mmCIF file of C-alpha atoms in Angstrom:
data_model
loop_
_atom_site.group_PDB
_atom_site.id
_atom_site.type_symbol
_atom_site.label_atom_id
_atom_site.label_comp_id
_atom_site.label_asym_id
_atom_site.label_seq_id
_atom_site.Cartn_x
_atom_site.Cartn_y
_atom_site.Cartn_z
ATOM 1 C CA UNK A 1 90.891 -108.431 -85.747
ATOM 2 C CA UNK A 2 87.974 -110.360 -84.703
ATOM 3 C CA UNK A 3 84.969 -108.655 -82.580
ATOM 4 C CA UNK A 4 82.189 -110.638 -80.648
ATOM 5 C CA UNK A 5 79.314 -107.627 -81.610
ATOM 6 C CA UNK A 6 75.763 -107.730 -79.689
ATOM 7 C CA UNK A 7 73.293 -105.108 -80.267
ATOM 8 C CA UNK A 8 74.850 -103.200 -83.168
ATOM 9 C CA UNK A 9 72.877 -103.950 -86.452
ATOM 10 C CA UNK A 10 71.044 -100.812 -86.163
ATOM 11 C CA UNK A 11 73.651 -98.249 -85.964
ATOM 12 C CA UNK A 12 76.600 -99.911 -88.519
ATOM 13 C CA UNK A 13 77.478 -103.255 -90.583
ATOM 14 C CA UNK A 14 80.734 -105.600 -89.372
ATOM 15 C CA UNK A 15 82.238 -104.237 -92.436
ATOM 16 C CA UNK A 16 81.975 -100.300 -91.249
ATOM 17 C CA UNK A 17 83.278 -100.995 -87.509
ATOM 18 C CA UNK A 18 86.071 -103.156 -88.743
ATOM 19 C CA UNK A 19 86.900 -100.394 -90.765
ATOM 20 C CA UNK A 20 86.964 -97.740 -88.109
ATOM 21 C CA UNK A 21 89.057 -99.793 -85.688
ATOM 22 C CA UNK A 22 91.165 -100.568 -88.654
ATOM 23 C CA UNK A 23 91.665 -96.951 -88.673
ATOM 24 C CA UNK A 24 92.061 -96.477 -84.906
ATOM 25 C CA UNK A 25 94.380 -99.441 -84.655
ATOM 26 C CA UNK A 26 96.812 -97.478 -87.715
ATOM 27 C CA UNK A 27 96.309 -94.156 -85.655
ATOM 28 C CA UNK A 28 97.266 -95.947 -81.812
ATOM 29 C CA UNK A 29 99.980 -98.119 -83.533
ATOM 30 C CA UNK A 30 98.651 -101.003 -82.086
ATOM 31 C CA UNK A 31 100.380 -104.069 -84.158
ATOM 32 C CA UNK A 32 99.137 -107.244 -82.691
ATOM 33 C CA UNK A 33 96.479 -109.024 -83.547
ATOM 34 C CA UNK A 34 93.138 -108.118 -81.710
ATOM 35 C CA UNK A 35 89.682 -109.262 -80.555
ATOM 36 C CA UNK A 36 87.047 -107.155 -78.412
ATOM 37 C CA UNK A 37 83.374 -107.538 -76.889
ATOM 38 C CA UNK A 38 80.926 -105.102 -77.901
ATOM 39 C CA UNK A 39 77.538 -105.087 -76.999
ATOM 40 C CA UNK A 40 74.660 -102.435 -76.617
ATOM 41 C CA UNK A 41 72.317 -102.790 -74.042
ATOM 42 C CA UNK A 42 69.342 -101.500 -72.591
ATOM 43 C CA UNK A 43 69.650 -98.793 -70.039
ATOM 44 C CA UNK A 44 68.598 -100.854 -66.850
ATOM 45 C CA UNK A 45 71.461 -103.390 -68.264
ATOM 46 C CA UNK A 46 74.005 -100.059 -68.513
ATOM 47 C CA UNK A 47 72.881 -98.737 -64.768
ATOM 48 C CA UNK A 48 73.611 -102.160 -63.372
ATOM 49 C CA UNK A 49 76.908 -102.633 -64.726
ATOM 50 C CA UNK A 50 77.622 -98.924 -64.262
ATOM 51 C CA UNK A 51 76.254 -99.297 -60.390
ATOM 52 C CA UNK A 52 78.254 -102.483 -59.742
ATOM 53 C CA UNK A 53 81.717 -101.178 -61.252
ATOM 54 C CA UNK A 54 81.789 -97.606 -60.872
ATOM 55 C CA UNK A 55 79.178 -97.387 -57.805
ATOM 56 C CA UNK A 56 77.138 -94.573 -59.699
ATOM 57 C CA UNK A 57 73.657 -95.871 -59.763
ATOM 58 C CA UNK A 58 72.717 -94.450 -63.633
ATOM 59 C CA UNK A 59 73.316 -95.334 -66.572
ATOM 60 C CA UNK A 60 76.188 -93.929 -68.855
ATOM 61 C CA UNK A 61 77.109 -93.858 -72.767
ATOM 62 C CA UNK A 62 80.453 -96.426 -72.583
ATOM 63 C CA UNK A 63 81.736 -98.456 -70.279
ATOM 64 C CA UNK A 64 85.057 -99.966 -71.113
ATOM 65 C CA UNK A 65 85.878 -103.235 -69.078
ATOM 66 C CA UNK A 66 90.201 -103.345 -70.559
ATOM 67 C CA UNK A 67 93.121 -105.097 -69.567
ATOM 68 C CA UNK A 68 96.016 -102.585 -69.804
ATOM 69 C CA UNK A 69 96.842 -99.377 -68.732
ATOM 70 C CA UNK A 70 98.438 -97.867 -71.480
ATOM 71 C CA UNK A 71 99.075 -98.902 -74.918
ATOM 72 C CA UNK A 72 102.801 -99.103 -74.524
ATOM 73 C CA UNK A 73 101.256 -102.417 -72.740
ATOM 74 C CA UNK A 74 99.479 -103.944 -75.342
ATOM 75 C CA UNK A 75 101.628 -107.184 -76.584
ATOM 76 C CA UNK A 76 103.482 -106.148 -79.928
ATOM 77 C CA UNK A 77 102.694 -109.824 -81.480
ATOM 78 C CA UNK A 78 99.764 -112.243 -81.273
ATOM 79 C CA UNK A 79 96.444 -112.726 -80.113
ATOM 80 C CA UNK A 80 95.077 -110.071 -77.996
ATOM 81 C CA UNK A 81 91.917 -109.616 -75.990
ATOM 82 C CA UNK A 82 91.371 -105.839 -75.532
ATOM 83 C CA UNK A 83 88.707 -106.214 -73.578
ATOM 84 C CA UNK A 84 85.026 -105.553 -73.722
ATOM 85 C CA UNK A 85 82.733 -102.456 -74.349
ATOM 86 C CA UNK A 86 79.169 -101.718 -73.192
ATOM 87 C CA UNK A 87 77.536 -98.955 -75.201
ATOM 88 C CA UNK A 88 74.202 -97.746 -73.702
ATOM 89 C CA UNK A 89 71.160 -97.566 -76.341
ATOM 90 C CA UNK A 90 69.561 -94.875 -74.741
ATOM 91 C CA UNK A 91 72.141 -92.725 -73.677
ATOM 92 C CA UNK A 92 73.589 -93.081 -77.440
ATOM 93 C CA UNK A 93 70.325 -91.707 -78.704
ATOM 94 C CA UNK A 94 70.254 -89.195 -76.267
ATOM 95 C CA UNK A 95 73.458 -87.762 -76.792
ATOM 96 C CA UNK A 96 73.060 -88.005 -80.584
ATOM 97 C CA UNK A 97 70.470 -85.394 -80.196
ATOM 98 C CA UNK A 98 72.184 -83.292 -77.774
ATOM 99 C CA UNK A 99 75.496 -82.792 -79.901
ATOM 100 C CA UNK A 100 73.321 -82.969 -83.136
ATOM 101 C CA UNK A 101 74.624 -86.040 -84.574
ATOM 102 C CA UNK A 102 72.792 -89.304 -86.264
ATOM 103 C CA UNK A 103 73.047 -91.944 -84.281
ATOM 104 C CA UNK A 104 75.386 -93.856 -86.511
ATOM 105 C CA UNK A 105 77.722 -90.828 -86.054
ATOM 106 C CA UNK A 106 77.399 -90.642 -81.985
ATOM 107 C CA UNK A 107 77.909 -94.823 -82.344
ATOM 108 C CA UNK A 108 81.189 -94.554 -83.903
ATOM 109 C CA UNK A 109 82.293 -91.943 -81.358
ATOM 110 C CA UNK A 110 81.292 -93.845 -78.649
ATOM 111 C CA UNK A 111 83.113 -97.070 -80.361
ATOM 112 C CA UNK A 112 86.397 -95.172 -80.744
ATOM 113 C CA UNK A 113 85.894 -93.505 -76.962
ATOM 114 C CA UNK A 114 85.605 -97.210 -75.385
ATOM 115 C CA UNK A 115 88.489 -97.798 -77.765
ATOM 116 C CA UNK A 116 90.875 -96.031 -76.263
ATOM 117 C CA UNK A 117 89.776 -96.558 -72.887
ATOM 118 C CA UNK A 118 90.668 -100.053 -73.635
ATOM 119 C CA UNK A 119 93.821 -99.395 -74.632
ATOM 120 C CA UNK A 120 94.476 -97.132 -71.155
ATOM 121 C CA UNK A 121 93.845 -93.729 -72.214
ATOM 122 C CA UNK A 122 91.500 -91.576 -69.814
ATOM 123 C CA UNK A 123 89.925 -88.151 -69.685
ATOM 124 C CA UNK A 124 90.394 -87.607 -65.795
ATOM 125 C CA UNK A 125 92.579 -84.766 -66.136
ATOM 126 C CA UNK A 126 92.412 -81.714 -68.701
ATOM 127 C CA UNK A 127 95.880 -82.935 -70.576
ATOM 128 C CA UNK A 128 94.365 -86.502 -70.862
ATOM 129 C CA UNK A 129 91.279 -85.326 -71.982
ATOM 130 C CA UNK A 130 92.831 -83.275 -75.037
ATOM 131 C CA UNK A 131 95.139 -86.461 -76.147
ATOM 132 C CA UNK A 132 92.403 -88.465 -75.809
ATOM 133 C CA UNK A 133 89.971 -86.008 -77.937
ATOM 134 C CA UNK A 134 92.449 -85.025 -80.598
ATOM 135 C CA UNK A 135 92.949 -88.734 -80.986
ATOM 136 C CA UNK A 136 89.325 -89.829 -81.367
ATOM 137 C CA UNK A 137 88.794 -86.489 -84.094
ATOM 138 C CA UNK A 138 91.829 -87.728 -85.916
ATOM 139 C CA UNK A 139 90.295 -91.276 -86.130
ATOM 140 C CA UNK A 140 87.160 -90.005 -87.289
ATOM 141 C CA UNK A 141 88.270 -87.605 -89.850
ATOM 142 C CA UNK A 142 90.243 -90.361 -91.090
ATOM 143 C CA UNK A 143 87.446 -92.766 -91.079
ATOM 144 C CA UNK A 144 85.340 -90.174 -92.924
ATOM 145 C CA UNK A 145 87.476 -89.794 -95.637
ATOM 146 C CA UNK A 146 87.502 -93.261 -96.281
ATOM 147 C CA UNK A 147 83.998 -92.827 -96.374
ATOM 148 C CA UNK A 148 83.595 -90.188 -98.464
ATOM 149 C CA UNK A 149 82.634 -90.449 -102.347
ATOM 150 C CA UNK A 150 85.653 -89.431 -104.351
ATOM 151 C CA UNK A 151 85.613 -85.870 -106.241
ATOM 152 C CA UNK A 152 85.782 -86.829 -109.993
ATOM 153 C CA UNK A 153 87.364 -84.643 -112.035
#
């Protein structure tokens, strides 16, 4: 796995997000060897990027820039560039106090979100949108195990 990171120091260490897409990449089955772009930007950088791909002129939590459309496309073996994710700062914090989370926690939804856009999953339709919840819940709750101090005893 290698990841080009921009703009993340505040909200996890390398070592935490390798971690959680180590998880995500066990959960998706994805066995080749990855890299992906991640960078979090200001909100007028998010708006632009949103306005020029997606033609809505605001900005938005993720935006996942990915090369296939599902992950039965993803190459089994080698190198592979996912893609790149764009994470606004603002909207992160904003959310984070919506849904009541620390930031760190809406982050590594986000992170896992843009994931699995990357890898072609999508939330258009009700169906998609429970795969592609249960999935992100079941990468978390496995990331937060690993997290988790062990019970002694």
């Amino acid at each position: 796995m290698k990841l080009s990171l921009s703009g993340t120091t505040l909200y996890a260490s390398d070592v935490l997000l390798e971690r959680l897409l180590s998880i995500a990449v066990r959960v998706t089955h994805i066995t080749s060897d990855f890299e992906l772009s991640l960078a979090v930007v200001s909100d007028a950088e998010s708006k632009r990027l949103n306005t020029r791909y997606r033609k809505k002129r605001k900005p938005t939590d993720v935006l996942s820039f990915g090369y296939y459309s599902s992950v039965s496309e993803v190459p089994k073996r080698g190198a592979v560039f996912l893609g790149d994710l764009v994470l606004s700062r603002t909207v992160l914090k904003e959310q984070a106090k919506m849904y009541q989370h620390s930031l760190q926690q809406e982050f590594f939804f986000l992170v896992i979100h843009g994931f699995l856009h990357l890898l072609g999953y999508d939330h258009a339709k009700s169906d998609d949108f429970a795969e592609m919840h249960a999935l992100t819940e079941r990468i978390l709750e496995h990331f937060s195990k690993l997290r988790s101090p062990k019970k002694k005893g």
